[in-house]
Amino acid sequence: MVVKTRKVVFYEGVETDQAKCASPWSEDRWKRLFEDIKQKEAIEEKEGSNSTLLWNSFGGRRYHCSARSCTTPSVDYLYLCKLRPRIDWPDVQNVGGSVESLVSKAAELGITNILEPCYILPVAGTRYIAVMRSSNGPSARAISDWVDSFIDDVKTNRVFALNPVFTKDALKRLRTAIGAKRLSFAFTEVPDADLDEKIEGSHVDAAVGELSQITKREMSIGVTLSFGHARALGPGPDEMLEEVKKIVDASEKPNRKLSKLEATVVQPGDEHPETDPIDFLKEKYCETVQVGASENDEPSPESVLAAMMDAITKFRKKIRE
């Protein structure tokens, strides 16, 4: 029997005001978001199917969010779904073996939309959230964009973003490093040299700012710096290590949307310095969990949330270590 597994990834929400002051969301702030969504849902219910209060579009896709509750386990969670365009609907096969497009059977079956979901569950007693999504469900970027558009709609004049929670191991390895031989990162959204907060003292960030004047935020920028086979210690690797630390720290800022963040640092060895490659985006707190008894089981909210609670239990243990 094949068991269906999913990844649960942990994030923290960060809100930045007009003065570029960033503040992590507290547990109470997440609760307020739930209440604000519930109020909009009540209005949406009165307006009927034509309501667009909780719908929004990003990257050519439509998203809808709702605040829900589950009895077993007893939790409140957000259900954010991505509307799948009909051109991407799959085919279906009946008991006789005939294959037809699902679109052609939609009216007969009473299907109006196919939704790709993700579940967003606060980690009680902390500022963190757990996220589980379907194979093509909303990304962390889509979640950030939806929440940002929603809080802007309620006139907060703030910018919201989700930041991954890095493992303590990755941060410890960065702290113990004595140099760096390679730094490679890529922005999915280029920081604006005029508008966005600079990384103080970073030559790399200054160079990216200059490049942003060429791209005008319409292109991604990737940067790789490497000493190749040169010796691992000295002023150059020392300076690169400081750049690595600045870029990692700045990755928590909402205007630094990174699709890649890798570094090869140098650790003190028993006899000689040793290289240590770190992929920070893979060093996120993440748990793989089993959803249901097999991959053929329906992924009910109860089974998904139970699996997420198991992941949260493991996460709590790790952050206490």
Short mmCIF file of C-alpha atoms in Angstrom, two decimals:
data_model
loop_
_atom_site.label_atom_id
_atom_site.label_comp_id
_atom_site.label_asym_id
_atom_site.label_seq_id
_atom_site.Cartn_x
_atom_site.Cartn_y
_atom_site.Cartn_z
CA MET A 1 0.00 0.00 0.00
CA VAL A 2 1.40 3.37 -1.05
CA VAL A 3 1.18 5.98 1.69
CA LYS A 4 0.52 9.61 0.73
CA THR A 5 2.93 12.06 2.32
CA ARG A 6 2.96 15.84 2.32
CA LYS A 7 5.34 18.49 3.53
CA VAL A 8 4.41 20.91 6.30
CA VAL A 9 6.53 24.07 6.13
CA PHE A 10 6.78 26.62 8.94
CA TYR A 11 6.77 30.40 8.49
CA GLU A 12 6.45 33.62 10.40
CA GLY A 13 4.54 36.65 9.22
CA VAL A 14 6.31 40.00 9.07
CA GLU A 15 4.62 43.35 8.53
CA THR A 16 6.55 46.44 7.43
CA ASP A 17 5.20 49.95 7.86
CA GLN A 18 5.78 53.03 5.72
CA ALA A 19 8.88 53.90 7.74
CA LYS A 20 10.38 50.49 6.77
CA CYS A 21 10.09 49.19 10.34
CA ALA A 22 9.48 45.43 10.29
CA SER A 23 7.44 43.71 13.00
CA PRO A 24 6.83 39.95 13.28
CA TRP A 25 3.19 38.99 13.60
CA SER A 26 2.22 37.76 17.03
CA GLU A 27 -0.24 34.99 17.78
CA ASP A 28 -2.85 37.67 18.58
CA ARG A 29 -2.28 39.33 15.20
CA TRP A 30 -3.05 36.06 13.42
CA LYS A 31 -6.22 35.75 15.50
CA ARG A 32 -7.25 39.27 14.39
CA LEU A 33 -6.74 38.25 10.77
CA PHE A 34 -9.07 35.30 11.30
CA GLU A 35 -11.72 37.59 12.80
CA ASP A 36 -11.38 40.13 9.96
CA ILE A 37 -11.83 37.36 7.38
CA LYS A 38 -14.87 36.00 9.22
CA GLN A 39 -16.47 39.45 9.14
CA LYS A 40 -15.89 39.66 5.39
CA GLU A 41 -17.29 36.14 4.99
CA ALA A 42 -20.50 37.20 6.70
CA ILE A 43 -20.86 40.03 4.20
CA GLU A 44 -19.93 37.71 1.33
CA GLU A 45 -22.63 35.25 2.38
CA LYS A 46 -25.27 38.00 2.21
CA GLU A 47 -24.04 39.17 -1.20
CA GLY A 48 -24.16 35.65 -2.65
CA SER A 49 -22.09 34.06 -5.40
CA ASN A 50 -21.29 37.38 -7.07
CA SER A 51 -19.26 38.61 -4.10
CA THR A 52 -15.56 39.22 -4.71
CA LEU A 53 -14.62 40.31 -1.17
CA LEU A 54 -12.34 37.35 -0.47
CA TRP A 55 -11.18 36.73 -4.04
CA ASN A 56 -8.00 38.18 -5.48
CA SER A 57 -5.76 37.62 -8.50
CA PHE A 58 -1.97 37.25 -8.69
CA GLY A 59 0.20 36.03 -11.55
CA GLY A 60 -2.84 35.32 -13.71
CA ARG A 61 -4.49 33.05 -11.13
CA ARG A 62 -7.47 33.67 -8.84
CA TYR A 63 -7.38 32.90 -5.12
CA HIS A 64 -10.00 32.69 -2.40
CA CYS A 65 -9.53 32.46 1.36
CA SER A 66 -11.87 31.49 4.18
CA ALA A 67 -11.51 31.09 7.95
CA ARG A 68 -12.69 27.67 9.09
CA SER A 69 -12.93 25.52 12.20
CA CYS A 70 -12.46 21.80 12.74
CA THR A 71 -13.82 19.71 15.61
CA THR A 72 -11.32 16.83 15.47
CA PRO A 73 -8.70 18.12 15.96
CA SER A 74 -10.19 21.22 17.56
CA VAL A 75 -8.44 24.02 15.64
CA ASP A 76 -9.13 27.14 13.63
CA TYR A 77 -7.38 27.41 10.28
CA LEU A 78 -7.31 29.31 7.00
CA TYR A 79 -8.26 27.58 3.76
CA LEU A 80 -6.68 29.37 0.80
CA CYS A 81 -7.39 27.91 -2.61
CA LYS A 82 -6.20 28.58 -6.15
CA LEU A 83 -8.74 28.37 -8.95
CA ARG A 84 -7.56 26.00 -11.68
CA PRO A 85 -8.31 27.33 -15.21
CA ARG A 86 -10.55 25.03 -17.24
CA ILE A 87 -7.83 24.59 -19.84
CA ASP A 88 -5.87 22.73 -17.12
CA TRP A 89 -8.71 20.45 -16.02
CA PRO A 90 -7.85 16.72 -16.32
CA ASP A 91 -9.64 14.00 -18.21
CA VAL A 92 -11.76 11.38 -16.42
CA GLN A 93 -12.41 7.69 -17.06
CA ASN A 94 -15.74 5.99 -16.36
CA VAL A 95 -16.35 2.37 -15.27
CA GLY A 96 -16.67 1.34 -18.90
CA GLY A 97 -13.18 2.60 -19.70
CA SER A 98 -14.24 5.59 -21.79
CA VAL A 99 -12.15 8.72 -21.38
CA GLU A 100 -13.69 12.18 -21.49
CA SER A 101 -12.66 15.67 -20.51
CA LEU A 102 -13.87 16.72 -17.10
CA VAL A 103 -14.92 20.06 -18.57
CA SER A 104 -17.46 18.29 -20.80
CA LYS A 105 -18.93 16.48 -17.78
CA ALA A 106 -18.81 19.44 -15.39
CA ALA A 107 -22.43 20.58 -15.85
CA GLU A 108 -23.75 17.03 -15.56
CA LEU A 109 -21.76 16.47 -12.38
CA GLY A 110 -22.58 19.89 -10.95
CA ILE A 111 -18.92 20.97 -10.88
CA THR A 112 -18.22 24.67 -11.30
CA ASN A 113 -14.57 24.93 -10.24
CA ILE A 114 -11.50 22.89 -9.39
CA LEU A 115 -9.66 24.32 -6.41
CA GLU A 116 -6.05 23.69 -5.41
CA PRO A 117 -5.96 24.15 -1.62
CA CYS A 118 -3.53 24.96 1.12
CA TYR A 119 -4.16 24.82 4.86
CA ILE A 120 -2.70 27.51 7.13
CA LEU A 121 -2.63 26.56 10.81
CA PRO A 122 -1.24 28.80 13.57
CA VAL A 123 1.14 27.12 16.00
CA ALA A 124 -0.62 27.89 19.28
CA GLY A 125 1.45 29.84 21.79
CA THR A 126 3.96 31.03 19.17
CA ARG A 127 4.16 33.54 16.33
CA TYR A 128 4.63 30.78 13.74
CA ILE A 129 2.26 29.13 11.29
CA ALA A 130 2.27 25.73 9.60
CA VAL A 131 1.37 25.42 5.92
CA MET A 132 0.40 22.31 3.94
CA ARG A 133 -0.65 22.51 0.31
CA SER A 134 -1.70 20.22 -2.52
CA SER A 135 0.80 19.48 -5.29
CA ASN A 136 -0.21 22.63 -7.16
CA GLY A 137 -1.66 24.58 -4.26
CA PRO A 138 -0.91 28.22 -3.42
CA SER A 139 2.77 28.98 -2.81
CA ALA A 140 4.14 30.93 0.14
CA ARG A 141 4.40 33.91 -2.21
CA ALA A 142 0.70 33.59 -3.11
CA ILE A 143 -0.23 33.38 0.59
CA SER A 144 1.84 36.50 1.28
CA ASP A 145 0.24 38.36 -1.62
CA TRP A 146 -3.29 37.40 -0.58
CA VAL A 147 -2.80 38.44 3.06
CA ASP A 148 -1.03 41.63 1.98
CA SER A 149 -3.91 42.57 -0.33
CA PHE A 150 -6.43 41.79 2.41
CA ILE A 151 -4.80 43.87 5.14
CA ASP A 152 -4.32 46.69 2.64
CA ASP A 153 -8.03 46.47 1.95
CA VAL A 154 -8.71 47.10 5.64
CA LYS A 155 -6.44 50.18 5.50
CA THR A 156 -3.40 49.22 7.54
CA ASN A 157 -0.88 50.90 5.17
CA ARG A 158 1.54 48.06 5.81
CA VAL A 159 3.24 45.41 3.69
CA PHE A 160 2.99 41.74 4.69
CA ALA A 161 5.27 38.83 3.82
CA LEU A 162 5.84 35.24 4.96
CA ASN A 163 9.40 34.33 5.90
CA PRO A 164 10.63 30.75 6.23
CA VAL A 165 11.89 29.68 9.63
CA PHE A 166 15.50 28.56 9.21
CA THR A 167 16.75 25.60 11.20
CA LYS A 168 19.02 26.28 14.13
CA ASP A 169 21.59 23.99 12.50
CA ALA A 170 21.93 26.25 9.44
CA LEU A 171 22.28 29.38 11.57
CA LYS A 172 24.75 27.64 13.91
CA ARG A 173 26.90 26.57 10.95
CA LEU A 174 26.89 30.16 9.72
CA ARG A 175 27.92 31.46 13.16
CA THR A 176 30.81 28.99 13.49
CA ALA A 177 32.16 29.62 9.97
CA ILE A 178 35.56 31.33 9.66
CA GLY A 179 35.18 32.34 6.02
CA ALA A 180 33.14 31.84 2.85
CA LYS A 181 34.20 30.69 -0.61
CA ARG A 182 30.94 31.07 -2.51
CA LEU A 183 27.69 33.00 -2.33
CA SER A 184 24.82 32.49 -4.76
CA PHE A 185 21.35 34.01 -4.56
CA ALA A 186 18.50 35.08 -6.80
CA PHE A 187 15.63 37.53 -6.34
CA THR A 188 12.20 36.72 -7.71
CA GLU A 189 11.36 40.39 -7.27
CA VAL A 190 14.19 42.86 -7.68
CA PRO A 191 14.59 45.36 -4.81
CA ASP A 192 14.08 48.93 -5.93
CA ALA A 193 17.28 50.95 -5.43
CA ASP A 194 15.32 54.12 -4.74
CA LEU A 195 12.42 52.85 -2.66
CA ASP A 196 13.53 49.74 -0.77
CA GLU A 197 15.58 49.63 2.40
CA LYS A 198 19.28 49.02 1.74
CA ILE A 199 21.41 46.42 3.50
CA GLU A 200 23.83 48.58 5.43
CA GLY A 201 27.46 48.04 4.48
CA SER A 202 26.73 45.39 1.82
CA HIS A 203 28.65 45.84 -1.43
CA VAL A 204 26.64 43.02 -3.02
CA ASP A 205 23.33 44.69 -2.19
CA ALA A 206 24.62 47.98 -3.57
CA ALA A 207 25.49 46.22 -6.84
CA VAL A 208 22.02 44.64 -6.99
CA GLY A 209 20.54 48.09 -6.44
CA GLU A 210 22.45 49.38 -9.47
CA LEU A 211 21.26 46.44 -11.57
CA SER A 212 17.67 47.12 -10.54
CA GLN A 213 17.92 50.43 -12.36
CA ILE A 214 18.39 48.45 -15.56
CA THR A 215 15.70 45.83 -14.96
CA LYS A 216 13.15 48.21 -13.42
CA ARG A 217 11.82 45.26 -11.37
CA GLU A 218 10.61 43.48 -14.51
CA MET A 219 13.29 40.79 -14.40
CA SER A 220 14.84 38.52 -11.79
CA ILE A 221 18.46 39.00 -10.77
CA GLY A 222 20.82 36.18 -9.84
CA VAL A 223 24.25 36.74 -8.33
CA THR A 224 27.05 34.22 -7.80
CA LEU A 225 30.39 35.12 -6.22
CA SER A 226 33.07 32.45 -5.92
CA PHE A 227 36.74 32.12 -5.07
CA GLY A 228 36.90 28.85 -7.00
CA HIS A 229 39.94 26.82 -5.95
CA ALA A 230 41.67 29.70 -4.22
CA ARG A 231 42.77 29.26 -0.60
CA ALA A 232 39.92 29.21 1.88
CA LEU A 233 41.18 31.86 4.32
CA GLY A 234 42.22 35.49 4.14
CA PRO A 235 40.66 38.93 3.76
CA GLY A 236 38.54 37.91 0.74
CA PRO A 237 36.76 34.91 2.34
CA ASP A 238 36.37 36.93 5.55
CA GLU A 239 34.59 39.73 3.68
CA MET A 240 32.45 37.27 1.74
CA LEU A 241 31.36 35.63 5.01
CA GLU A 242 30.16 39.02 6.23
CA GLU A 243 28.23 39.45 2.97
CA VAL A 244 26.64 36.02 3.44
CA LYS A 245 25.52 36.96 6.97
CA LYS A 246 24.04 40.26 5.74
CA ILE A 247 22.15 38.61 2.87
CA VAL A 248 20.78 35.87 5.18
CA ASP A 249 19.65 38.46 7.73
CA ALA A 250 18.07 40.58 4.98
CA SER A 251 16.20 37.56 3.57
CA GLU A 252 13.68 38.15 6.38
CA LYS A 253 12.76 41.54 4.95
CA PRO A 254 9.52 41.59 2.91
CA ASN A 255 11.18 43.34 -0.05
CA ARG A 256 13.81 40.59 -0.36
CA LYS A 257 11.90 37.80 -2.15
CA LEU A 258 14.57 35.17 -2.75
CA SER A 259 14.20 32.07 -4.91
CA LYS A 260 17.75 30.94 -4.16
CA LEU A 261 20.12 31.46 -1.24
CA GLU A 262 23.20 29.24 -1.09
CA ALA A 263 26.66 29.65 0.42
CA THR A 264 29.78 27.56 0.79
CA VAL A 265 31.33 28.53 4.09
CA VAL A 266 34.59 27.45 5.67
CA GLN A 267 34.57 25.64 9.00
CA PRO A 268 37.62 25.08 11.27
CA GLY A 269 38.68 21.44 10.82
CA ASP A 270 40.82 19.21 13.02
CA GLU A 271 43.86 19.69 10.80
CA HIS A 272 42.75 21.90 7.91
CA PRO A 273 39.77 24.19 7.25
CA GLU A 274 36.79 22.35 5.71
CA THR A 275 34.21 23.64 3.24
CA ASP A 276 30.54 23.41 4.24
CA PRO A 277 27.84 24.08 1.61
CA ILE A 278 24.55 25.45 2.99
CA ASP A 279 21.33 25.80 0.98
CA PHE A 280 19.37 28.11 3.28
CA LEU A 281 16.04 27.72 1.49
CA LYS A 282 16.28 23.95 1.94
CA GLU A 283 17.28 24.45 5.58
CA LYS A 284 13.77 25.60 6.40
CA TYR A 285 11.84 23.98 9.20
CA CYS A 286 9.83 21.36 7.33
CA GLU A 287 8.23 18.07 8.34
CA THR A 288 7.08 15.24 6.05
CA VAL A 289 3.87 13.69 7.34
CA GLN A 290 1.48 10.94 6.35
CA VAL A 291 -2.02 12.04 5.32
CA GLY A 292 -4.56 9.24 5.64
CA ALA A 293 -3.90 5.50 5.47
CA SER A 294 -3.10 5.42 1.74
CA GLU A 295 -2.79 7.71 -1.27
CA ASN A 296 -6.29 6.64 -2.36
CA ASP A 297 -7.93 8.01 0.77
CA GLU A 298 -9.84 11.27 0.48
CA PRO A 299 -7.70 14.09 1.98
CA SER A 300 -10.40 15.32 4.35
CA PRO A 301 -9.78 18.44 6.45
CA GLU A 302 -9.68 16.20 9.53
CA SER A 303 -6.90 13.98 8.12
CA VAL A 304 -4.91 16.95 6.81
CA LEU A 305 -5.15 18.89 10.08
CA ALA A 306 -4.34 15.80 12.17
CA ALA A 307 -1.17 15.34 10.10
CA MET A 308 -0.32 19.03 10.53
CA MET A 309 -0.75 18.74 14.30
CA ASP A 310 1.74 15.85 14.27
CA ALA A 311 4.20 18.08 12.38
CA ILE A 312 3.63 20.91 14.86
CA THR A 313 4.43 18.58 17.76
CA LYS A 314 7.79 17.75 16.12
CA PHE A 315 8.40 21.42 15.34
CA ARG A 316 7.82 22.44 18.96
CA LYS A 317 10.38 19.88 20.10
CA LYS A 318 12.97 21.16 17.62
CA ILE A 319 12.61 24.85 18.48
CA ARG A 320 13.05 24.00 22.19
CA GLU A 321 16.30 22.12 21.54
#
